[in-house]
XYZ file of C-alpha atoms in Angstrom:
713
model
C -3.708 -1.732 7.162
C -6.573 -0.300 5.049
C -10.027 -1.111 6.352
C -13.155 -2.611 4.780
C -14.300 0.501 2.904
C -10.868 1.158 1.393
C -10.508 -2.512 0.392
C -13.940 -2.400 -1.251
C -12.800 0.720 -3.074
C -9.644 -1.118 -4.226
C -11.808 -3.973 -5.542
C -13.950 -1.516 -7.498
C -10.776 0.111 -8.821
C -9.397 -3.230 -10.033
C -12.667 -4.314 -11.664
C -13.014 -0.905 -13.327
C -10.648 -1.765 -16.189
C -10.026 -5.484 -15.641
C -12.881 -6.513 -17.940
C -12.833 -3.487 -20.251
C -12.362 -4.006 -23.980
C -9.013 -3.128 -25.427
C -8.766 0.509 -26.439
C -6.645 -0.288 -29.472
C -7.731 -3.783 -30.453
C -11.409 -3.438 -29.433
C -11.212 -7.067 -28.303
C -12.796 -8.320 -25.050
C -10.637 -8.857 -21.983
C -11.038 -12.622 -22.325
C -9.304 -12.627 -25.715
C -5.688 -13.883 -25.590
C -4.424 -10.655 -27.173
C -5.891 -8.678 -24.258
C -4.545 -10.931 -21.507
C -2.306 -9.276 -18.948
C 0.962 -10.428 -17.391
C 1.659 -10.161 -13.648
C 5.160 -8.763 -13.100
C 6.954 -8.302 -9.785
C 9.731 -5.756 -9.211
C 12.175 -7.385 -6.737
C 14.216 -4.193 -6.086
C 11.094 -2.536 -4.631
C 10.110 -5.586 -2.555
C 11.078 -6.224 1.042
C 14.462 -7.714 1.792
C 14.552 -11.482 1.368
C 16.233 -11.881 4.758
C 13.689 -9.671 6.523
C 10.866 -10.675 8.814
C 8.093 -9.736 6.356
C 8.255 -11.125 2.835
C 6.534 -9.279 -0.003
C 5.934 -12.488 -2.000
C 5.253 -15.924 -0.519
C 4.630 -19.250 -2.271
C 1.907 -21.697 -1.266
C 3.166 -24.947 0.250
C 1.305 -28.220 -0.211
C 1.908 -31.963 -0.471
C 2.853 -33.626 -3.719
C -0.471 -35.501 -3.762
C -2.601 -32.435 -3.004
C -5.912 -32.768 -4.912
C -6.395 -29.029 -5.375
C -3.075 -27.221 -5.799
C 0.118 -27.688 -7.788
C 3.431 -27.971 -5.980
C 5.521 -24.862 -6.615
C 9.281 -24.476 -6.053
C 10.284 -23.808 -2.477
C 11.634 -20.246 -2.250
C 14.673 -19.088 -0.379
C 14.196 -19.022 3.371
C 15.373 -16.148 5.470
C 18.124 -16.809 7.956
C 16.635 -17.259 11.448
C 17.933 -14.836 14.091
C 20.636 -16.131 16.353
C 19.250 -17.301 19.681
C 20.671 -18.978 22.756
C 17.572 -21.175 22.867
C 17.131 -22.785 19.435
C 13.623 -23.779 18.482
C 12.606 -27.407 18.360
C 12.865 -29.124 15.004
C 9.429 -29.075 13.355
C 7.606 -32.286 12.601
C 8.169 -33.806 9.184
C 4.623 -33.215 8.011
C 4.865 -29.504 8.845
C 7.255 -29.026 5.925
C 4.289 -29.490 3.576
C 1.915 -27.133 5.398
C 1.416 -23.557 4.268
C 1.548 -21.403 7.381
C -0.329 -18.587 5.684
C -3.313 -20.800 4.841
C -3.436 -23.129 7.854
C -4.945 -22.504 11.258
C -2.070 -21.629 13.652
C -1.359 -23.786 16.647
C -3.424 -22.715 19.660
C -0.539 -23.413 22.006
C 1.835 -20.906 20.456
C 1.646 -17.187 21.215
C 3.312 -14.420 19.307
C 5.892 -12.635 21.406
C 4.658 -9.241 20.239
C 1.020 -9.882 21.171
C -0.425 -9.423 24.621
C -2.407 -12.197 26.235
C -5.462 -10.012 26.717
C -5.729 -9.168 23.021
C -4.891 -12.581 21.504
C -7.107 -14.598 23.823
C -9.750 -15.213 21.162
C -7.571 -15.536 18.089
C -8.283 -19.256 17.773
C -11.995 -18.982 17.083
C -12.729 -20.809 13.809
C -13.524 -18.482 10.938
C -15.957 -20.791 9.151
C -17.470 -24.224 9.261
C -15.772 -27.115 7.564
C -12.149 -27.646 6.529
C -9.996 -24.930 5.055
C -9.015 -26.940 1.989
C -11.593 -28.996 0.032
C -10.817 -32.602 -0.752
C -11.513 -32.024 -4.450
C -12.860 -29.476 -6.904
C -15.965 -30.863 -8.614
C -16.713 -29.721 -12.146
C -19.890 -27.950 -13.133
C -22.502 -29.996 -14.949
C -21.865 -30.290 -18.648
C -18.218 -29.170 -18.390
C -15.164 -31.118 -19.389
C -11.901 -31.303 -17.555
C -9.699 -28.290 -18.330
C -6.233 -29.082 -19.613
C -3.543 -28.345 -17.077
C -1.502 -25.317 -17.946
C 1.929 -26.256 -19.297
C 4.471 -24.549 -17.049
C 8.205 -24.107 -17.691
C 10.722 -26.211 -15.863
C 11.110 -24.488 -12.477
C 13.345 -27.015 -10.727
C 16.308 -24.667 -11.080
C 14.411 -21.952 -9.168
C 14.331 -23.871 -5.890
C 15.950 -21.724 -3.232
C 15.547 -18.530 -5.266
C 13.688 -15.453 -3.954
C 9.917 -15.825 -4.157
C 9.564 -12.760 -6.431
C 11.891 -14.361 -8.996
C 9.882 -17.591 -8.873
C 6.646 -15.648 -9.382
C 8.072 -13.932 -12.475
C 9.247 -17.294 -13.839
C 5.705 -18.685 -13.518
C 4.565 -16.307 -16.293
C 1.205 -15.599 -14.640
C -0.813 -14.431 -17.624
C -4.514 -14.333 -18.503
C -7.788 -12.541 -17.810
C -8.011 -10.861 -14.418
C -10.784 -11.807 -11.969
C -11.017 -10.434 -8.450
C -12.952 -10.705 -5.182
C -12.512 -9.257 -1.683
C -13.434 -10.215 1.864
C -12.745 -7.850 4.730
C -9.103 -6.828 4.612
C -8.020 -9.237 1.859
C -8.285 -9.173 -1.936
C -7.859 -12.206 -4.181
C -6.808 -12.014 -7.827
C -7.464 -14.968 -10.139
C -5.404 -15.211 -13.334
C -5.651 -18.423 -15.396
C -5.064 -21.138 -12.783
C -3.225 -18.891 -10.317
C -4.630 -17.353 -7.144
C -2.900 -14.310 -5.656
C -4.061 -13.237 -2.208
C -3.091 -9.647 -1.369
C -2.870 -8.001 2.043
C -2.343 -4.243 1.819
C -0.109 -2.419 4.261
C -0.709 1.007 5.770
C 0.428 2.797 2.589
C -0.681 0.112 0.111
C -2.756 1.070 -2.920
C -3.583 -0.109 -6.451
C -4.802 1.747 -9.536
C -4.657 1.670 -13.334
C -2.474 3.859 -15.511
C -1.700 3.766 -19.253
C 0.786 1.084 -20.181
C 2.835 3.712 -21.991
C 3.209 5.590 -18.696
C 4.155 2.369 -16.899
C 6.881 1.617 -19.432
C 8.186 5.172 -19.113
C 8.391 4.686 -15.336
C 10.496 1.532 -15.527
C 12.700 2.586 -18.462
C 15.474 4.047 -16.310
C 15.124 1.405 -13.604
C 14.661 1.925 -9.850
C 16.471 4.663 -7.970
C 17.677 4.704 -4.383
C 15.392 6.008 -1.665
C 17.485 6.177 1.439
C 20.000 3.484 2.299
C 17.821 0.369 1.933
C 14.787 0.870 -0.337
C 14.346 1.649 -4.030
C 11.584 3.369 -5.980
C 10.765 4.451 -9.540
C 11.051 8.142 -10.337
C 7.924 9.622 -11.918
C 8.842 11.667 -15.023
C 7.968 15.345 -14.809
C 5.568 15.179 -17.773
C 3.279 12.827 -15.800
C 3.202 14.859 -12.593
C 0.328 17.165 -11.706
C 1.629 18.457 -8.388
C 3.631 21.564 -7.501
C 6.777 21.965 -9.634
C 10.061 21.041 -8.024
C 8.703 18.259 -5.824
C 10.358 14.856 -6.012
C 7.697 12.309 -7.024
C 8.538 8.651 -6.503
C 6.560 5.425 -6.848
C 7.380 2.384 -4.728
C 5.892 -0.225 -7.083
C 6.073 -3.849 -5.976
C 4.006 -5.458 -8.764
C 2.050 -4.669 -11.929
C -0.540 -6.434 -14.088
C 0.334 -5.310 -17.600
C -2.339 -5.264 -20.316
C -1.728 -3.860 -23.831
C -3.361 -0.495 -23.072
C -3.690 -0.292 -19.291
C -1.526 -1.472 -16.380
C -2.675 -2.153 -12.831
C 0.090 -1.173 -10.398
C 0.410 -2.220 -6.752
C 2.321 0.345 -4.729
C 3.271 0.671 -1.090
C 5.366 3.528 0.244
C 6.297 1.465 3.330
C 6.779 -1.838 1.433
C 4.326 -3.680 3.697
C 2.074 -5.141 0.992
C 2.167 -8.952 0.659
C 1.286 -11.373 -2.164
C 0.587 -15.071 -1.529
C 0.644 -17.165 -4.717
C -1.205 -20.462 -5.216
C -1.464 -22.582 -8.377
C -4.718 -24.464 -8.944
C -4.861 -27.716 -10.908
C -7.405 -26.288 -13.324
C -8.417 -22.908 -14.715
C -10.294 -20.712 -12.265
C -13.887 -19.794 -13.121
C -15.958 -16.845 -11.944
C -18.168 -19.241 -9.985
C -15.128 -20.270 -7.891
C -14.951 -16.733 -6.528
C -18.481 -16.767 -5.124
C -19.285 -17.509 -1.456
C -20.293 -21.121 -0.968
C -18.154 -22.535 -3.764
C -15.863 -25.472 -2.918
C -12.820 -23.278 -3.526
C -14.047 -20.320 -1.420
C -12.504 -21.399 1.953
C -9.119 -21.932 0.284
C -8.952 -18.380 -1.047
C -8.479 -16.705 2.320
C -5.875 -16.803 5.060
C -6.473 -18.521 8.381
C -6.138 -15.214 10.247
C -9.218 -13.594 8.643
C -12.808 -14.706 9.091
C -16.121 -14.226 7.258
C -17.879 -10.903 6.755
C -21.617 -10.314 7.038
C -21.992 -8.739 3.594
C -20.973 -11.939 1.776
C -21.411 -14.704 4.383
C -24.150 -13.590 6.813
C -24.825 -16.981 8.389
C -21.163 -17.814 9.010
C -20.431 -14.314 10.317
C -23.280 -14.502 12.838
C -22.130 -17.921 14.019
C -18.580 -16.687 14.587
C -19.827 -13.584 16.405
C -22.111 -15.592 18.711
C -19.313 -18.067 19.390
C -17.000 -15.183 20.316
C -19.607 -13.933 22.781
C -19.832 -17.332 24.488
C -16.066 -17.632 24.835
C -15.851 -14.082 26.197
C -18.445 -14.773 28.867
C -16.819 -18.019 29.987
C -13.365 -16.453 30.277
C -14.640 -13.135 31.719
C -12.526 -11.268 29.213
C -11.832 -7.743 30.474
C -10.018 -6.520 27.352
C -11.141 -3.120 26.099
C -13.768 -3.552 23.407
C -11.734 -1.322 21.073
C -8.746 -3.678 21.264
C -10.932 -6.776 20.950
C -12.584 -5.558 17.737
C -9.521 -4.032 16.113
C -7.125 -6.891 16.844
C -9.305 -9.907 16.035
C -9.810 -10.205 12.289
C -11.191 -13.723 12.640
C -14.351 -12.271 14.150
C -14.316 -8.613 13.037
C -12.753 -8.917 9.601
C -12.329 -5.490 8.025
C -12.380 -3.409 11.189
C -9.394 -1.199 11.951
C -8.758 1.671 14.325
C -10.835 4.242 12.423
C -13.901 2.091 11.761
C -13.803 0.609 15.267
C -13.816 4.045 16.931
C -16.597 5.313 14.687
C -18.697 2.159 15.093
C -18.469 2.243 18.903
C -19.355 5.929 18.893
C -22.407 5.275 16.720
C -23.764 2.688 19.193
C -22.897 4.769 22.316
C -20.270 2.391 23.764
C -17.118 3.569 25.502
C -14.038 2.125 23.731
C -12.452 0.992 27.030
C -15.476 -0.948 28.303
C -14.675 -4.597 29.169
C -15.726 -7.200 26.630
C -17.514 -9.453 29.111
C -19.779 -6.646 30.314
C -20.965 -5.995 26.761
C -21.542 -9.704 26.188
C -23.361 -10.197 29.512
C -26.071 -7.550 29.138
C -28.643 -8.640 26.538
C -29.761 -5.189 25.401
C -26.183 -3.892 25.246
C -25.088 -6.946 23.265
C -27.910 -6.502 20.740
C -26.923 -2.868 20.219
C -23.264 -3.768 19.801
C -23.977 -6.706 17.493
C -26.285 -4.668 15.299
C -23.715 -1.891 15.155
C -20.969 -4.275 14.039
C -23.132 -5.594 11.194
C -24.848 -2.385 10.093
C -21.861 -0.043 10.220
C -19.768 -2.118 7.838
C -22.676 -2.658 5.426
C -23.479 1.068 5.440
C -19.867 1.869 4.634
C -19.925 -0.464 1.648
C -23.137 1.141 0.384
C -21.354 4.475 0.150
C -19.578 3.235 -2.981
C -22.946 2.807 -4.689
C -23.782 6.497 -4.327
C -21.308 7.574 -7.007
C -19.714 10.166 -4.727
C -16.255 8.628 -4.828
C -14.534 8.834 -8.220
C -11.815 6.524 -9.464
C -8.165 7.419 -9.025
C -7.238 5.471 -12.162
C -6.801 7.406 -15.355
C -4.327 8.874 -17.828
C -2.818 11.130 -15.119
C -3.332 9.394 -11.733
C -0.492 11.134 -9.869
C -2.510 13.944 -8.363
C -4.375 14.750 -5.163
C -8.173 14.817 -5.507
C -9.060 17.186 -2.658
C -12.754 17.199 -3.499
C -13.088 13.405 -3.315
C -10.988 13.309 -0.155
C -13.283 15.842 1.520
C -16.284 13.690 0.610
C -14.749 10.689 2.319
C -13.731 12.644 5.405
C -17.332 13.850 5.801
C -18.222 10.250 6.745
C -15.594 9.983 9.509
C -17.467 10.317 12.782
C -14.932 10.681 15.597
C -11.569 9.170 14.647
C -8.899 11.919 14.886
C -11.525 14.655 14.555
C -11.675 17.722 16.755
C -15.454 17.664 17.045
C -18.183 15.067 16.645
C -21.160 16.468 14.752
C -24.230 14.880 16.341
C -27.813 15.107 15.135
C -30.740 15.100 17.541
C -31.109 11.318 17.420
C -27.480 10.730 18.391
C -27.606 13.448 21.047
C -30.732 11.908 22.593
C -29.051 8.497 22.664
C -26.037 9.854 24.523
C -28.045 11.965 26.982
C -30.591 9.240 27.708
C -27.734 7.032 28.900
C -26.093 9.949 30.753
C -22.851 9.390 28.842
C -22.223 13.139 28.492
C -22.196 13.697 32.257
C -18.592 13.973 33.544
C -19.743 13.127 37.100
C -21.542 9.913 36.114
C -20.007 6.429 36.209
C -20.674 3.954 33.390
C -22.428 0.824 34.656
C -22.134 -2.742 33.251
C -25.396 -2.105 31.369
C -23.751 0.591 29.250
C -25.636 3.467 30.875
C -24.096 5.897 33.355
C -25.305 6.982 36.775
C -24.400 10.136 38.670
C -21.966 9.219 41.420
C -22.602 12.228 43.658
C -20.195 14.819 44.989
C -18.629 12.443 47.536
C -16.837 10.468 44.840
C -13.340 11.490 43.759
C -13.502 12.992 40.265
C -11.699 11.356 37.361
C -10.758 14.753 35.963
C -8.643 17.527 37.412
C -10.645 20.081 39.388
C -10.177 22.911 36.904
C -10.497 20.735 33.790
C -13.810 18.926 34.236
C -15.539 18.778 30.828
C -18.764 20.712 30.464
C -21.991 18.834 29.872
C -23.305 19.598 26.340
C -26.851 20.893 25.741
C -29.739 18.510 25.092
C -30.993 20.031 21.851
C -29.331 20.776 18.531
C -29.458 23.906 16.434
C -29.344 23.894 12.657
C -29.769 20.091 12.589
C -26.395 19.329 14.214
C -24.516 19.960 17.445
C -20.741 20.106 17.720
C -19.559 17.838 20.562
C -15.960 18.089 21.810
C -13.915 15.002 21.010
C -11.396 13.442 23.405
C -8.146 11.593 22.823
C -7.539 8.597 25.089
C -4.125 6.968 25.423
C -4.478 3.302 26.410
C -1.877 0.499 26.646
C -1.991 -2.273 24.062
C -1.746 -4.820 26.870
C -1.978 -4.557 30.627
C 1.788 -5.069 30.893
C 2.712 -3.471 27.549
C 4.759 -0.301 27.085
C 3.159 0.366 23.690
C -0.011 2.426 23.436
C -2.975 3.111 21.161
C -4.776 6.376 20.535
C -8.545 6.085 20.900
C -11.170 8.767 20.265
C -14.633 9.241 21.740
C -17.031 12.065 22.709
C -18.181 10.138 25.804
C -17.060 11.925 28.978
C -18.776 9.758 31.602
C -16.240 8.100 33.886
C -15.150 4.450 33.477
C -16.687 1.837 35.736
C -15.080 -0.632 38.145
C -11.518 -1.894 38.331
C -12.122 -4.380 35.474
C -12.061 -1.534 32.980
C -9.060 -1.173 30.721
C -6.596 1.387 32.133
C -6.509 4.863 30.611
C -3.136 6.608 30.768
C -4.306 10.055 29.729
C -7.323 11.978 28.461
C -6.971 15.198 26.474
C -9.248 17.394 24.409
C -8.569 17.168 20.677
C -6.934 20.391 19.492
C -6.607 19.501 15.787
C -8.692 17.814 13.122
C -7.624 15.193 10.612
C -9.845 16.908 8.038
C -7.438 19.856 7.981
C -4.293 17.831 7.288
C -3.370 17.931 3.596
C 0.411 17.533 3.496
C 0.655 14.027 4.974
C -1.251 10.776 4.617
C -4.365 10.446 6.768
C -7.479 8.395 5.986
C -9.331 7.109 2.955
C -8.370 5.973 -0.556
C -7.382 9.477 -1.746
C -4.812 10.274 0.941
C -1.989 7.855 0.227
C 1.631 8.870 -0.210
C 1.500 8.488 -3.991
C -1.233 11.176 -4.141
C -0.050 13.401 -1.292
C 3.123 14.014 -3.304
C 0.986 15.891 -5.818
C -1.060 17.896 -3.302
C -1.214 21.641 -3.961
C -0.877 23.038 -0.460
C 0.552 26.211 0.997
C 3.288 24.178 2.632
C 4.619 23.134 -0.782
C 3.988 26.180 -2.957
C 5.037 28.854 -0.448
C 3.819 32.443 -0.472
C 4.537 33.164 -4.126
C 2.154 32.464 -6.979
C 3.115 28.937 -8.096
C 3.842 27.989 -11.676
C 2.819 24.744 -13.270
C -0.312 22.697 -13.807
C -2.452 24.083 -10.995
C -5.882 22.436 -10.767
C -8.770 24.483 -12.158
C -11.471 25.602 -9.753
C -15.118 26.119 -10.708
C -16.228 29.713 -10.145
C -19.610 29.318 -11.848
C -21.286 26.994 -14.300
C -19.222 28.415 -17.161
C -16.169 29.955 -15.508
C -12.932 28.373 -14.268
C -9.742 29.838 -12.867
C -6.364 28.798 -11.508
C -5.997 29.346 -7.761
C -3.543 31.749 -6.192
C -1.056 30.778 -3.513
C -3.325 32.193 -0.814
C -6.167 29.975 -2.068
C -4.332 26.735 -1.418
C -5.136 24.674 1.633
C -2.834 25.061 4.594
C -1.048 22.049 5.933
C -3.169 21.923 9.064
C -0.576 19.773 10.788
C -1.217 19.279 14.511
C 1.101 21.055 16.882
C 3.983 18.963 18.146
C 3.381 20.080 21.694
C 2.230 17.435 24.129
C -1.580 17.438 24.609
C -2.745 18.523 28.037
C -3.828 15.610 30.201
C -7.066 16.447 32.039
C -7.028 13.435 34.366
C -6.764 14.119 38.085
C -3.936 11.582 38.501
C -1.982 12.698 35.462
C 1.779 12.244 35.250
C 2.717 15.850 34.521
C 4.142 16.275 38.055
C 5.986 12.950 38.063
C 9.719 12.574 37.669
C 11.982 9.541 37.364
C 13.645 8.287 40.533
C 17.062 8.366 38.885
C 16.499 12.018 38.000
C 16.243 12.922 41.701
C 19.364 11.033 42.798
C 22.304 10.338 40.541
C 21.414 12.695 37.679
C 20.821 15.788 39.787
C 23.674 15.121 42.217
C 26.178 14.467 39.432
C 24.783 17.535 37.672
C 25.842 19.759 40.600
C 29.394 18.504 40.400
C 29.323 18.585 36.604
C 28.341 22.263 36.640
C 31.341 23.122 38.798
C 33.791 21.079 36.726
C 32.572 22.341 33.335
C 32.697 25.957 34.463
C 36.177 25.402 35.885
C 37.319 24.131 32.474
C 36.365 27.370 30.726
C 36.869 29.815 33.645
C 39.712 28.334 35.713
C 40.498 31.568 37.565
C 37.171 31.383 39.448
C 38.094 27.900 40.771
C 34.448 26.747 40.986
C 35.196 23.253 42.497
C 36.315 24.918 45.763
C 32.664 25.791 46.541
C 31.430 22.173 46.480
C 31.963 21.525 50.259
C 30.044 24.708 51.103
C 27.185 23.731 48.802
C 26.952 20.236 50.345
C 27.062 21.619 53.896
C 24.124 23.946 53.081
C 22.031 21.097 51.607
C 22.482 22.007 47.934
C 22.929 18.362 46.928
C 21.199 18.458 43.549
C 21.600 20.749 40.596
C 17.872 21.565 40.508
C 18.049 22.887 44.119
C 19.741 26.028 42.832
C 16.570 27.205 41.063
C 14.736 27.820 44.358
C 17.534 29.754 46.104
C 18.126 33.500 45.966
C 21.095 35.108 44.252
C 22.311 36.561 47.563
C 22.492 33.074 49.122
C 25.379 32.050 46.895
C 27.201 35.368 47.492
C 26.762 35.763 51.268
C 26.687 32.148 52.485
C 28.470 30.038 49.875
C 31.029 32.767 49.144
C 30.909 32.819 45.363
C 31.996 36.231 44.015
C 29.291 38.456 42.561
C 30.763 38.212 39.077
C 30.825 34.379 39.105
C 27.325 33.618 40.466
C 25.475 34.437 37.242
C 27.406 31.954 35.122
C 27.021 29.247 37.783
C 23.229 29.617 38.097
C 22.758 29.789 34.340
C 24.738 26.587 33.791
C 22.826 24.802 36.574
C 19.547 25.743 34.880
C 20.839 24.357 31.570
C 21.794 21.011 33.139
C 18.431 20.788 34.903
C 16.625 21.376 31.614
C 18.670 18.637 29.928
C 17.787 16.144 32.657
C 14.076 16.890 32.385
C 14.168 16.782 28.600
C 15.675 13.298 28.563
C 13.280 11.701 31.025
C 10.792 10.708 28.279
C 13.449 8.506 26.657
C 14.212 6.495 29.759
C 12.238 3.508 30.949
C 12.659 4.243 34.643
C 10.287 3.943 37.542
C 8.399 7.104 38.476
C 7.302 8.594 41.775
C 4.907 11.386 42.620
C 6.106 14.629 44.119
C 4.752 13.602 47.530
C 6.961 10.498 47.462
C 10.013 12.257 46.057
C 10.994 13.928 49.323
C 10.981 10.555 51.083
C 13.352 9.130 48.475
C 15.678 12.099 48.837
C 15.755 11.858 52.637
C 16.500 8.151 52.558
C 19.374 8.712 50.146
C 20.731 11.554 52.264
C 20.856 9.190 55.255
C 22.827 6.690 53.199
C 25.282 9.404 52.167
């Protein structure tokens, strides 16, 4: 899901043309002739029977003082289960799950206990829904909007109901953390963007050209709109598609909401009066009702409430002695850290010199460490939002939006500190902060205070003997020093098989046993800044723009034809780039990164691989060779192989060629084919071990397992 900076960018993008005068009519956006219509495209939305609905309708009681009752949409069929759920209480049928605090006694099956422990912290003071909406002084009651008869739409898909509502009017918008709210007439639309979600304006004429031929198939399940060639600015021959779930259509400009992965969601509410700009300000009676129960306040708009929630989270963490990694606690709890995702969490922790796997309770217990962490949480997000005020990040909206703005993308990537980067560029202030706490010493152990202490040579090293990281220098040259960055693989939960990738330049060793486990540590060998052919980070690197990227991977070695972007040579000279001038793909190698931990799993093999797989492989080699070379009669040598201890197919790799000729009795002309086939079967067994969820043993324990099995045989 996009993070706070990208959501703030989306808000600026929406407001850019939402209140602009009509290009043709010259009328203000508030004039009825300039009102826009919100249209949903059901073919591009998620399946109605799926787990994640693109459009949801607000549920409320018939006597609700704030919202209108909307038709109940079609419900997805629940999955078949041997243990049916209990019938919900009668009053729960009138409660909107998206806007109501979830029950503290229910846990999501996909969440781990360590991560979801603090999900029930209240996001703000007071009730979620106000008892009434008072009018401003001097105002009269607004007439309720006359809606069409929607009784026949009960049980229909939510996207069809939303189109039948005819949501039309002037567009107002506001954001908080990872959510954006649109206000049109008396309707409120809360939007949560998925990983590939984006929104931008394009000419209405272009929008109508996109939808003229209707959606086309993309794979077996999803549909998209094909972008006509005359509106493409990328390399010729590429297939450009737009997965457009919704659009706000004005006479001259159209705001489109697109998501390549169809993970964007729209929650629709109908107010009993027209929405005013003052309703979208923090502190208004309607403000708490705009947001979902799973997202809390942010310091930039609600400083007092955000501080209260953060202090409350600290108290609960201390009482429960929460040992969750601080990275997981910040990233996974949007009630407290609304807007933080993986990238901003890694960069924020790096900026305040905190290891991402440090236990939560240790950070909350030490006063100085807590102050540094708390200030980092507040300042980092505010500093990110201030970047939009610098004017360095242009809009993606325009007459020809389907292009990749490499220059703007490079500007954004310059502000990424450590997430998926090969090096961390540290100034003298940052370098002093890391060295003063001894966090760049690979022999030091991080203490509960956040500083590290040298453990001495008697302690067993965390890293392999030949792969201990080098301690960086203490001074910078040319204003910055390039620190190596490290990739950490950590489990999402203590008993979870899923993992997260975390990045940090800190090489001091983790502390006591309460620390979150680290499965592997490897030096970063690629940089996200050099990846141009796939989506990465920031508002300029989404799938809809990557399709138009001019890269060497797409144009090849020949000079490309088409609308190549002009490059500035001087103040008065421009030229089209050659094929050799285009950026390379920079994709990271698919090879597995080298684990530098001392107890790494590179020399670990599954138990089943040492017993059934290898033993059956020996017999399989003989039978398969006999099928293609029956005159050699390979199965006759199985008793001799067993008598000489060759019980597994991988045993053949350590035996000499003469052993099979002189002792086993295989003819000279048949040994080569036998050994080659045994090596092939051994390689297949090793190659498939990553896809099996089997227990593992170290090499020292493997011989014991083999001996015990031999006794049983």
